[in-house]
Amino acid sequence: MMRLFTLIIADDEPIIRDELQEALDWEELGFRIVGAAQDGEQALALTRRLQPDAALLDIKMPGMTGLEALAAIKRELPQTEVVLLSGYDEFGYAKQGLKEGAFDYVLKMEMFPELEETLRRLCSALELRRAERRRYDELLQLQSSHQFRSYLSGRLPDEQDQAAGRVYAIATVWLQQPEDLQRYMRQPCPIGISHIVHSTDTELHVLFRPEANPADLPQARIAYEAERLGAHLAQLAESRFAIGVGTVGTASAHVAVSYREALKAADYLRHTGGLGRILSYARWPQTSSEVQAAAAPQEDHAEAGLHADCTGWIYAGDARQLERWLRAHLAAACLSRSISLADMQALVMQMLMQFDKALQSSGEGTEYTERLDELRRCESLVDLQTLALDCVRERCALLHQRIGRQRHKSVAAVQAYIDEHFTANLRLEEVAQQFHYSAGHLSSRFKAYSGVSFSRYIIDKRITTACELLAGTALKIYEIANQVGYTDERHFSKLFTQLKGIGPREYRGRHKKQPIQSDESTLFS
């Protein structure tokens, strides 16, 4: 059975706190409520004490607000995800909360259906994070070498290693051409210390495990062996390569750490164009010109925020902005030791789930399970970028198709609404608000769809109906004017004459049907 994620609730209204705890099937959603608070200060204290996986915070609470509690939680316990509860008049606060790191916000007026969907997305994101913590357990199943898997898991394959007092470090070699990897594997090995080699499609992983020698500095010795490996590849490989070297450790549990470090260092070289070079994680270029040049993208990384600008780009299907945003974030990750592959996998996964939400809002859903599996298997930030950009392009194209269909249906719905209510005093601003358009956008969309402006369509509809009543009923002119939405008979007659070229009475004389219907049988009786 899956372990439930822990969650706290904070709202200053007791009825809402109670309803939140009782109205949802929390276990089915993947959560267990471990505490409830009536203000931001209590919520922060609970979070510090319980360290829950998630918190559900009302934005407006007395004392410390939900936004203030959010800022403190993200500062002290950034792994705790926060969902904000917002009123219709609090959207500006909700948007600010998203920029400050909230997972999402839910409107109280539509709380439970929207909250369930948000909690399911949150559970998926937390599952990905939990899966990452088990990443190297899963990695054991992906690696072909049983011995290499044993070292990655921290289990020594035999007692001799334990007795020999070995040290451990990993070097990851990335090669542009898979053929070069096969060519290397067929050559005599140039490495002069005990090691284990494992290969994937485009990478070579070397586990150095020399016996500890008091007269030798392990990091220097391994750096020397990595240089020999690089020189050998430079002669052998027809394509470029990059070598990342992890730090040295004396415990077998350090192998997994060194493995991640080696992958990270190789990503740095691949991103900066440092092919044919070697980078030791222990000598990360913190003051290098590449890092300084990356300062601007890193600022973008901090400002963009998945749920602020990025969410808008997703709903608009703006592939260009999303690609720029992703490249900036992944560049920052490649150049910073503090941003891990797991962080970026979670970010991309959130983006895919936000795309799914956008596609559902357009009337259809999508399935991202296959992409989730690809994300879990991805071991390189550079490869993750390729995968993420492909996902963005595919989903933007799909979203544009569905948005186009949805907008077409939406404008058709506006027209149907006008056809039903044309006799009322319809105002463009009110109709636009009802159908979630701005007045200007609906005006241009409606004219493109119908061929006439919003106001002219209503006038034409009224006059056409008036013509039918003039020809088919015995209603008086002022009665027909009232029937089609005009209270002033003179204004109606003048408008009718302008559009038809003759007045209402003359029109009736030319088009009157026999026999004339009685008032009781009229269309609007």
PDB file of C-alpha atoms in Angstrom, residues 285-518:
ATOM      1  CA  PRO A 285      34.302  26.554 -11.472  1.00  0.00           C
ATOM      2  CA  GLN A 286      32.348  28.739  -9.060  1.00  0.00           C
ATOM      3  CA  THR A 287      34.046  31.915 -10.258  1.00  0.00           C
ATOM      4  CA  SER A 288      34.358  31.028 -13.912  1.00  0.00           C
ATOM      5  CA  SER A 289      33.252  33.357 -16.679  1.00  0.00           C
ATOM      6  CA  GLU A 290      30.634  30.808 -17.722  1.00  0.00           C
ATOM      7  CA  VAL A 291      28.920  31.060 -14.341  1.00  0.00           C
ATOM      8  CA  GLN A 292      29.047  34.853 -14.390  1.00  0.00           C
ATOM      9  CA  ALA A 293      27.567  34.848 -17.884  1.00  0.00           C
ATOM     10  CA  ALA A 294      24.750  32.665 -16.602  1.00  0.00           C
ATOM     11  CA  ALA A 295      23.702  35.218 -13.967  1.00  0.00           C
ATOM     12  CA  ALA A 296      20.952  36.704 -16.129  1.00  0.00           C
ATOM     13  CA  PRO A 297      19.311  33.363 -16.964  1.00  0.00           C
ATOM     14  CA  GLN A 298      19.453  32.463 -13.289  1.00  0.00           C
ATOM     15  CA  GLU A 299      17.597  35.655 -12.444  1.00  0.00           C
ATOM     16  CA  ASP A 300      14.988  34.674 -15.022  1.00  0.00           C
ATOM     17  CA  HIS A 301      14.897  31.291 -13.335  1.00  0.00           C
ATOM     18  CA  ALA A 302      13.976  32.950 -10.075  1.00  0.00           C
ATOM     19  CA  GLU A 303      11.469  35.373 -11.551  1.00  0.00           C
ATOM     20  CA  ALA A 304       9.591  33.269 -14.089  1.00  0.00           C
ATOM     21  CA  GLY A 305       8.030  30.742 -11.738  1.00  0.00           C
ATOM     22  CA  LEU A 306       6.086  27.801 -13.146  1.00  0.00           C
ATOM     23  CA  HIS A 307       2.743  29.026 -11.898  1.00  0.00           C
ATOM     24  CA  ALA A 308       3.061  32.692 -12.903  1.00  0.00           C
ATOM     25  CA  ASP A 309       4.446  33.551 -16.341  1.00  0.00           C
ATOM     26  CA  CYS A 310       4.946  29.933 -17.341  1.00  0.00           C
ATOM     27  CA  THR A 311       1.337  28.976 -16.635  1.00  0.00           C
ATOM     28  CA  GLY A 312       0.120  31.767 -18.893  1.00  0.00           C
ATOM     29  CA  TRP A 313       2.450  30.627 -21.666  1.00  0.00           C
ATOM     30  CA  ILE A 314       1.192  27.067 -21.303  1.00  0.00           C
ATOM     31  CA  TYR A 315      -2.465  28.073 -21.627  1.00  0.00           C
ATOM     32  CA  ALA A 316      -1.581  30.266 -24.608  1.00  0.00           C
ATOM     33  CA  GLY A 317       0.480  27.480 -26.193  1.00  0.00           C
ATOM     34  CA  ASP A 318       3.430  29.882 -26.482  1.00  0.00           C
ATOM     35  CA  ALA A 319       6.178  27.443 -27.454  1.00  0.00           C
ATOM     36  CA  ARG A 320       8.758  30.182 -28.056  1.00  0.00           C
ATOM     37  CA  GLN A 321       8.483  31.634 -24.544  1.00  0.00           C
ATOM     38  CA  LEU A 322       8.331  28.199 -22.945  1.00  0.00           C
ATOM     39  CA  GLU A 323      11.442  27.032 -24.798  1.00  0.00           C
ATOM     40  CA  ARG A 324      13.296  30.168 -23.725  1.00  0.00           C
ATOM     41  CA  TRP A 325      12.126  29.661 -20.137  1.00  0.00           C
ATOM     42  CA  LEU A 326      13.164  26.000 -20.100  1.00  0.00           C
ATOM     43  CA  ARG A 327      16.562  26.678 -21.620  1.00  0.00           C
ATOM     44  CA  ALA A 328      17.251  29.381 -19.020  1.00  0.00           C
ATOM     45  CA  HIS A 329      16.267  27.094 -16.133  1.00  0.00           C
ATOM     46  CA  LEU A 330      18.232  24.130 -17.421  1.00  0.00           C
ATOM     47  CA  ALA A 331      21.241  26.343 -18.166  1.00  0.00           C
ATOM     48  CA  ALA A 332      21.120  27.526 -14.568  1.00  0.00           C
ATOM     49  CA  ALA A 333      20.916  23.901 -13.407  1.00  0.00           C
ATOM     50  CA  CYS A 334      23.868  22.835 -15.550  1.00  0.00           C
ATOM     51  CA  LEU A 335      26.016  25.659 -14.178  1.00  0.00           C
ATOM     52  CA  SER A 336      25.031  25.374 -10.529  1.00  0.00           C
ATOM     53  CA  ARG A 337      25.928  22.619  -8.096  1.00  0.00           C
ATOM     54  CA  SER A 338      22.873  23.494  -5.966  1.00  0.00           C
ATOM     55  CA  ILE A 339      20.243  22.637  -8.615  1.00  0.00           C
ATOM     56  CA  SER A 340      19.947  18.898  -9.060  1.00  0.00           C
ATOM     57  CA  LEU A 341      18.670  16.715 -11.860  1.00  0.00           C
ATOM     58  CA  ALA A 342      15.809  15.713  -9.530  1.00  0.00           C
ATOM     59  CA  ASP A 343      14.824  19.368  -9.122  1.00  0.00           C
ATOM     60  CA  MET A 344      14.591  19.832 -12.869  1.00  0.00           C
ATOM     61  CA  GLN A 345      12.775  16.542 -13.427  1.00  0.00           C
ATOM     62  CA  ALA A 346      10.141  17.671 -10.921  1.00  0.00           C
ATOM     63  CA  LEU A 347       9.887  21.065 -12.647  1.00  0.00           C
ATOM     64  CA  VAL A 348       9.393  19.501 -16.073  1.00  0.00           C
ATOM     65  CA  MET A 349       6.864  17.085 -14.619  1.00  0.00           C
ATOM     66  CA  GLN A 350       4.899  19.995 -13.155  1.00  0.00           C
ATOM     67  CA  MET A 351       4.957  21.626 -16.568  1.00  0.00           C
ATOM     68  CA  LEU A 352       3.568  18.480 -18.214  1.00  0.00           C
ATOM     69  CA  MET A 353       0.811  18.272 -15.612  1.00  0.00           C
ATOM     70  CA  GLN A 354      -0.025  21.954 -16.170  1.00  0.00           C
ATOM     71  CA  PHE A 355      -0.265  21.218 -19.898  1.00  0.00           C
ATOM     72  CA  ASP A 356      -2.625  18.383 -19.044  1.00  0.00           C
ATOM     73  CA  LYS A 357      -4.771  20.791 -17.040  1.00  0.00           C
ATOM     74  CA  ALA A 358      -4.812  23.270 -19.927  1.00  0.00           C
ATOM     75  CA  LEU A 359      -5.800  20.542 -22.386  1.00  0.00           C
ATOM     76  CA  GLN A 360      -8.570  19.376 -20.065  1.00  0.00           C
ATOM     77  CA  SER A 361      -9.899  22.929 -19.855  1.00  0.00           C
ATOM     78  CA  SER A 362     -10.153  22.911 -23.654  1.00  0.00           C
ATOM     79  CA  GLY A 363     -12.445  19.922 -23.436  1.00  0.00           C
ATOM     80  CA  GLU A 364      -9.982  17.057 -23.776  1.00  0.00           C
ATOM     81  CA  GLY A 365      -7.273  15.452 -21.688  1.00  0.00           C
ATOM     82  CA  THR A 366      -3.955  13.872 -22.471  1.00  0.00           C
ATOM     83  CA  GLU A 367      -1.854  11.084 -21.025  1.00  0.00           C
ATOM     84  CA  TYR A 368       1.644  11.772 -19.794  1.00  0.00           C
ATOM     85  CA  THR A 369       2.494   8.407 -18.193  1.00  0.00           C
ATOM     86  CA  GLU A 370       4.906   7.542 -20.994  1.00  0.00           C
ATOM     87  CA  ARG A 371       6.678  10.872 -20.596  1.00  0.00           C
ATOM     88  CA  LEU A 372       6.865  10.319 -16.843  1.00  0.00           C
ATOM     89  CA  ASP A 373       8.702   7.063 -17.444  1.00  0.00           C
ATOM     90  CA  GLU A 374      11.108   8.817 -19.816  1.00  0.00           C
ATOM     91  CA  LEU A 375      11.749  11.507 -17.226  1.00  0.00           C
ATOM     92  CA  ARG A 376      12.559   8.924 -14.576  1.00  0.00           C
ATOM     93  CA  ARG A 377      15.046   7.222 -16.863  1.00  0.00           C
ATOM     94  CA  CYS A 378      16.750  10.469 -17.835  1.00  0.00           C
ATOM     95  CA  GLU A 379      20.166  10.815 -16.131  1.00  0.00           C
ATOM     96  CA  SER A 380      21.487  13.956 -17.808  1.00  0.00           C
ATOM     97  CA  LEU A 381      20.292  17.561 -17.634  1.00  0.00           C
ATOM     98  CA  VAL A 382      21.239  18.055 -21.276  1.00  0.00           C
ATOM     99  CA  ASP A 383      19.198  15.007 -22.288  1.00  0.00           C
ATOM    100  CA  LEU A 384      16.369  16.202 -20.051  1.00  0.00           C
ATOM    101  CA  GLN A 385      16.334  19.488 -21.958  1.00  0.00           C
ATOM    102  CA  THR A 386      15.957  17.670 -25.275  1.00  0.00           C
ATOM    103  CA  LEU A 387      13.095  15.608 -23.894  1.00  0.00           C
ATOM    104  CA  ALA A 388      11.390  18.604 -22.281  1.00  0.00           C
ATOM    105  CA  LEU A 389      11.603  20.753 -25.413  1.00  0.00           C
ATOM    106  CA  ASP A 390      10.098  17.935 -27.481  1.00  0.00           C
ATOM    107  CA  CYS A 391       7.253  17.687 -24.968  1.00  0.00           C
ATOM    108  CA  VAL A 392       6.646  21.439 -25.105  1.00  0.00           C
ATOM    109  CA  ARG A 393       6.507  21.519 -28.911  1.00  0.00           C
ATOM    110  CA  GLU A 394       4.175  18.522 -29.094  1.00  0.00           C
ATOM    111  CA  ARG A 395       1.807  19.834 -26.446  1.00  0.00           C
ATOM    112  CA  CYS A 396       1.763  23.391 -27.773  1.00  0.00           C
ATOM    113  CA  ALA A 397       0.803  22.090 -31.212  1.00  0.00           C
ATOM    114  CA  LEU A 398      -1.937  19.935 -29.675  1.00  0.00           C
ATOM    115  CA  LEU A 399      -3.138  22.814 -27.506  1.00  0.00           C
ATOM    116  CA  HIS A 400      -3.335  25.168 -30.486  1.00  0.00           C
ATOM    117  CA  GLN A 401      -5.499  22.663 -32.340  1.00  0.00           C
ATOM    118  CA  ARG A 402      -7.844  22.218 -29.410  1.00  0.00           C
ATOM    119  CA  ILE A 403      -7.949  25.918 -28.502  1.00  0.00           C
ATOM    120  CA  GLY A 404      -8.904  26.675 -32.093  1.00  0.00           C
ATOM    121  CA  ARG A 405     -11.771  24.193 -31.953  1.00  0.00           C
ATOM    122  CA  GLN A 406     -12.820  25.403 -28.522  1.00  0.00           C
ATOM    123  CA  ARG A 407     -12.825  29.067 -29.535  1.00  0.00           C
ATOM    124  CA  HIS A 408     -14.902  28.241 -32.582  1.00  0.00           C
ATOM    125  CA  LYS A 409     -17.426  26.466 -30.348  1.00  0.00           C
ATOM    126  CA  SER A 410     -17.324  29.297 -27.817  1.00  0.00           C
ATOM    127  CA  VAL A 411     -18.153  32.038 -30.369  1.00  0.00           C
ATOM    128  CA  ALA A 412     -20.912  29.820 -31.752  1.00  0.00           C
ATOM    129  CA  ALA A 413     -22.289  29.624 -28.205  1.00  0.00           C
ATOM    130  CA  VAL A 414     -22.239  33.433 -27.984  1.00  0.00           C
ATOM    131  CA  GLN A 415     -24.216  33.628 -31.231  1.00  0.00           C
ATOM    132  CA  ALA A 416     -26.745  31.093 -29.943  1.00  0.00           C
ATOM    133  CA  TYR A 417     -27.086  33.102 -26.748  1.00  0.00           C
ATOM    134  CA  ILE A 418     -27.793  36.287 -28.731  1.00  0.00           C
ATOM    135  CA  ASP A 419     -30.341  34.463 -30.907  1.00  0.00           C
ATOM    136  CA  GLU A 420     -32.198  33.453 -27.751  1.00  0.00           C
ATOM    137  CA  HIS A 421     -31.967  36.788 -25.902  1.00  0.00           C
ATOM    138  CA  PHE A 422     -31.835  39.397 -28.682  1.00  0.00           C
ATOM    139  CA  THR A 423     -34.958  41.170 -27.409  1.00  0.00           C
ATOM    140  CA  ALA A 424     -33.208  41.987 -24.132  1.00  0.00           C
ATOM    141  CA  ASN A 425     -30.868  44.923 -23.639  1.00  0.00           C
ATOM    142  CA  LEU A 426     -27.686  42.965 -24.432  1.00  0.00           C
ATOM    143  CA  ARG A 427     -24.395  44.755 -23.769  1.00  0.00           C
ATOM    144  CA  LEU A 428     -21.113  43.577 -25.245  1.00  0.00           C
ATOM    145  CA  GLU A 429     -19.252  43.901 -21.915  1.00  0.00           C
ATOM    146  CA  GLU A 430     -21.789  41.760 -20.038  1.00  0.00           C
ATOM    147  CA  VAL A 431     -21.913  39.024 -22.683  1.00  0.00           C
ATOM    148  CA  ALA A 432     -18.108  38.989 -22.908  1.00  0.00           C
ATOM    149  CA  GLN A 433     -17.804  38.557 -19.157  1.00  0.00           C
ATOM    150  CA  GLN A 434     -20.336  35.725 -19.178  1.00  0.00           C
ATOM    151  CA  PHE A 435     -18.307  33.833 -21.796  1.00  0.00           C
ATOM    152  CA  HIS A 436     -14.892  34.659 -20.262  1.00  0.00           C
ATOM    153  CA  TYR A 437     -13.721  37.062 -22.983  1.00  0.00           C
ATOM    154  CA  SER A 438     -12.554  40.631 -22.820  1.00  0.00           C
ATOM    155  CA  ALA A 439     -14.987  42.970 -24.609  1.00  0.00           C
ATOM    156  CA  GLY A 440     -12.440  43.851 -27.288  1.00  0.00           C
ATOM    157  CA  HIS A 441     -11.463  40.235 -27.925  1.00  0.00           C
ATOM    158  CA  LEU A 442     -15.087  39.073 -28.197  1.00  0.00           C
ATOM    159  CA  SER A 443     -15.885  41.957 -30.546  1.00  0.00           C
ATOM    160  CA  SER A 444     -13.123  40.968 -32.986  1.00  0.00           C
ATOM    161  CA  ARG A 445     -13.780  37.221 -32.635  1.00  0.00           C
ATOM    162  CA  PHE A 446     -17.526  37.626 -33.166  1.00  0.00           C
ATOM    163  CA  LYS A 447     -17.105  39.792 -36.263  1.00  0.00           C
ATOM    164  CA  ALA A 448     -14.622  37.306 -37.726  1.00  0.00           C
ATOM    165  CA  TYR A 449     -17.093  34.483 -37.050  1.00  0.00           C
ATOM    166  CA  SER A 450     -20.403  36.105 -38.106  1.00  0.00           C
ATOM    167  CA  GLY A 451     -19.239  38.701 -40.625  1.00  0.00           C
ATOM    168  CA  VAL A 452     -20.887  41.618 -38.791  1.00  0.00           C
ATOM    169  CA  SER A 453     -20.301  43.451 -35.537  1.00  0.00           C
ATOM    170  CA  PHE A 454     -21.928  42.453 -32.249  1.00  0.00           C
ATOM    171  CA  SER A 455     -24.382  45.383 -32.268  1.00  0.00           C
ATOM    172  CA  ARG A 456     -25.221  45.047 -35.977  1.00  0.00           C
ATOM    173  CA  TYR A 457     -25.957  41.336 -35.511  1.00  0.00           C
ATOM    174  CA  ILE A 458     -28.508  42.164 -32.796  1.00  0.00           C
ATOM    175  CA  ILE A 459     -30.119  44.884 -34.950  1.00  0.00           C
ATOM    176  CA  ASP A 460     -30.333  42.558 -37.959  1.00  0.00           C
ATOM    177  CA  LYS A 461     -31.833  39.830 -35.770  1.00  0.00           C
ATOM    178  CA  ARG A 462     -34.466  42.218 -34.412  1.00  0.00           C
ATOM    179  CA  ILE A 463     -35.419  43.649 -37.805  1.00  0.00           C
ATOM    180  CA  THR A 464     -35.598  40.169 -39.388  1.00  0.00           C
ATOM    181  CA  THR A 465     -37.932  39.026 -36.621  1.00  0.00           C
ATOM    182  CA  ALA A 466     -39.985  42.218 -37.000  1.00  0.00           C
ATOM    183  CA  CYS A 467     -40.387  41.432 -40.719  1.00  0.00           C
ATOM    184  CA  GLU A 468     -41.755  38.000 -39.856  1.00  0.00           C
ATOM    185  CA  LEU A 469     -44.224  39.500 -37.389  1.00  0.00           C
ATOM    186  CA  LEU A 470     -45.326  42.214 -39.830  1.00  0.00           C
ATOM    187  CA  ALA A 471     -46.010  39.656 -42.527  1.00  0.00           C
ATOM    188  CA  GLY A 472     -47.507  36.934 -40.355  1.00  0.00           C
ATOM    189  CA  THR A 473     -49.419  38.593 -37.516  1.00  0.00           C
ATOM    190  CA  ALA A 474     -51.954  41.355 -36.915  1.00  0.00           C
ATOM    191  CA  LEU A 475     -49.918  42.947 -34.128  1.00  0.00           C
ATOM    192  CA  LYS A 476     -49.757  46.702 -34.147  1.00  0.00           C
ATOM    193  CA  ILE A 477     -46.491  48.415 -35.052  1.00  0.00           C
ATOM    194  CA  TYR A 478     -45.717  49.519 -31.480  1.00  0.00           C
ATOM    195  CA  GLU A 479     -46.474  45.984 -30.243  1.00  0.00           C
ATOM    196  CA  ILE A 480     -44.029  44.501 -32.746  1.00  0.00           C
ATOM    197  CA  ALA A 481     -41.438  47.089 -31.727  1.00  0.00           C
ATOM    198  CA  ASN A 482     -41.841  45.998 -28.096  1.00  0.00           C
ATOM    199  CA  GLN A 483     -41.708  42.327 -29.083  1.00  0.00           C
ATOM    200  CA  VAL A 484     -38.277  42.715 -30.738  1.00  0.00           C
ATOM    201  CA  GLY A 485     -36.746  44.936 -28.040  1.00  0.00           C
ATOM    202  CA  TYR A 486     -37.600  48.566 -28.909  1.00  0.00           C
ATOM    203  CA  THR A 487     -39.677  50.661 -26.517  1.00  0.00           C
ATOM    204  CA  ASP A 488     -39.804  53.677 -28.842  1.00  0.00           C
ATOM    205  CA  GLU A 489     -42.006  53.061 -31.914  1.00  0.00           C
ATOM    206  CA  ARG A 490     -40.618  56.098 -33.763  1.00  0.00           C
ATOM    207  CA  HIS A 491     -37.028  54.922 -33.289  1.00  0.00           C
ATOM    208  CA  PHE A 492     -38.035  51.440 -34.448  1.00  0.00           C
ATOM    209  CA  SER A 493     -39.775  52.766 -37.556  1.00  0.00           C
ATOM    210  CA  LYS A 494     -36.849  55.003 -38.453  1.00  0.00           C
ATOM    211  CA  LEU A 495     -34.327  52.160 -38.035  1.00  0.00           C
ATOM    212  CA  PHE A 496     -36.557  49.763 -39.995  1.00  0.00           C
ATOM    213  CA  THR A 497     -36.818  52.248 -42.870  1.00  0.00           C
ATOM    214  CA  GLN A 498     -33.035  52.781 -42.945  1.00  0.00           C
ATOM    215  CA  LEU A 499     -32.350  49.069 -43.229  1.00  0.00           C
ATOM    216  CA  LYS A 500     -35.247  47.946 -45.462  1.00  0.00           C
ATOM    217  CA  GLY A 501     -35.757  51.061 -47.604  1.00  0.00           C
ATOM    218  CA  ILE A 502     -39.480  51.192 -46.740  1.00  0.00           C
ATOM    219  CA  GLY A 503     -41.421  51.747 -43.521  1.00  0.00           C
ATOM    220  CA  PRO A 504     -43.050  48.990 -41.424  1.00  0.00           C
ATOM    221  CA  ARG A 505     -46.586  49.682 -42.700  1.00  0.00           C
ATOM    222  CA  GLU A 506     -45.534  49.636 -46.340  1.00  0.00           C
ATOM    223  CA  TYR A 507     -43.585  46.425 -45.702  1.00  0.00           C
ATOM    224  CA  ARG A 508     -46.712  44.821 -44.198  1.00  0.00           C
ATOM    225  CA  GLY A 509     -48.763  45.923 -47.182  1.00  0.00           C
ATOM    226  CA  ARG A 510     -46.334  44.260 -49.594  1.00  0.00           C
ATOM    227  CA  HIS A 511     -45.671  41.055 -47.646  1.00  0.00           C
ATOM    228  CA  LYS A 512     -48.845  40.371 -45.662  1.00  0.00           C
ATOM    229  CA  LYS A 513     -49.766  36.703 -45.554  1.00  0.00           C
ATOM    230  CA  GLN A 514     -53.347  35.398 -45.782  1.00  0.00           C
ATOM    231  CA  PRO A 515     -55.040  34.662 -43.515  1.00  0.00           C
ATOM    232  CA  ILE A 516     -53.586  36.965 -40.799  1.00  0.00           C
ATOM    233  CA  GLN A 517     -53.017  35.125 -37.529  1.00  0.00           C
ATOM    234  CA  SER A 518     -54.761  36.256 -34.368  1.00  0.00           C
TER     235      SER A 518
END
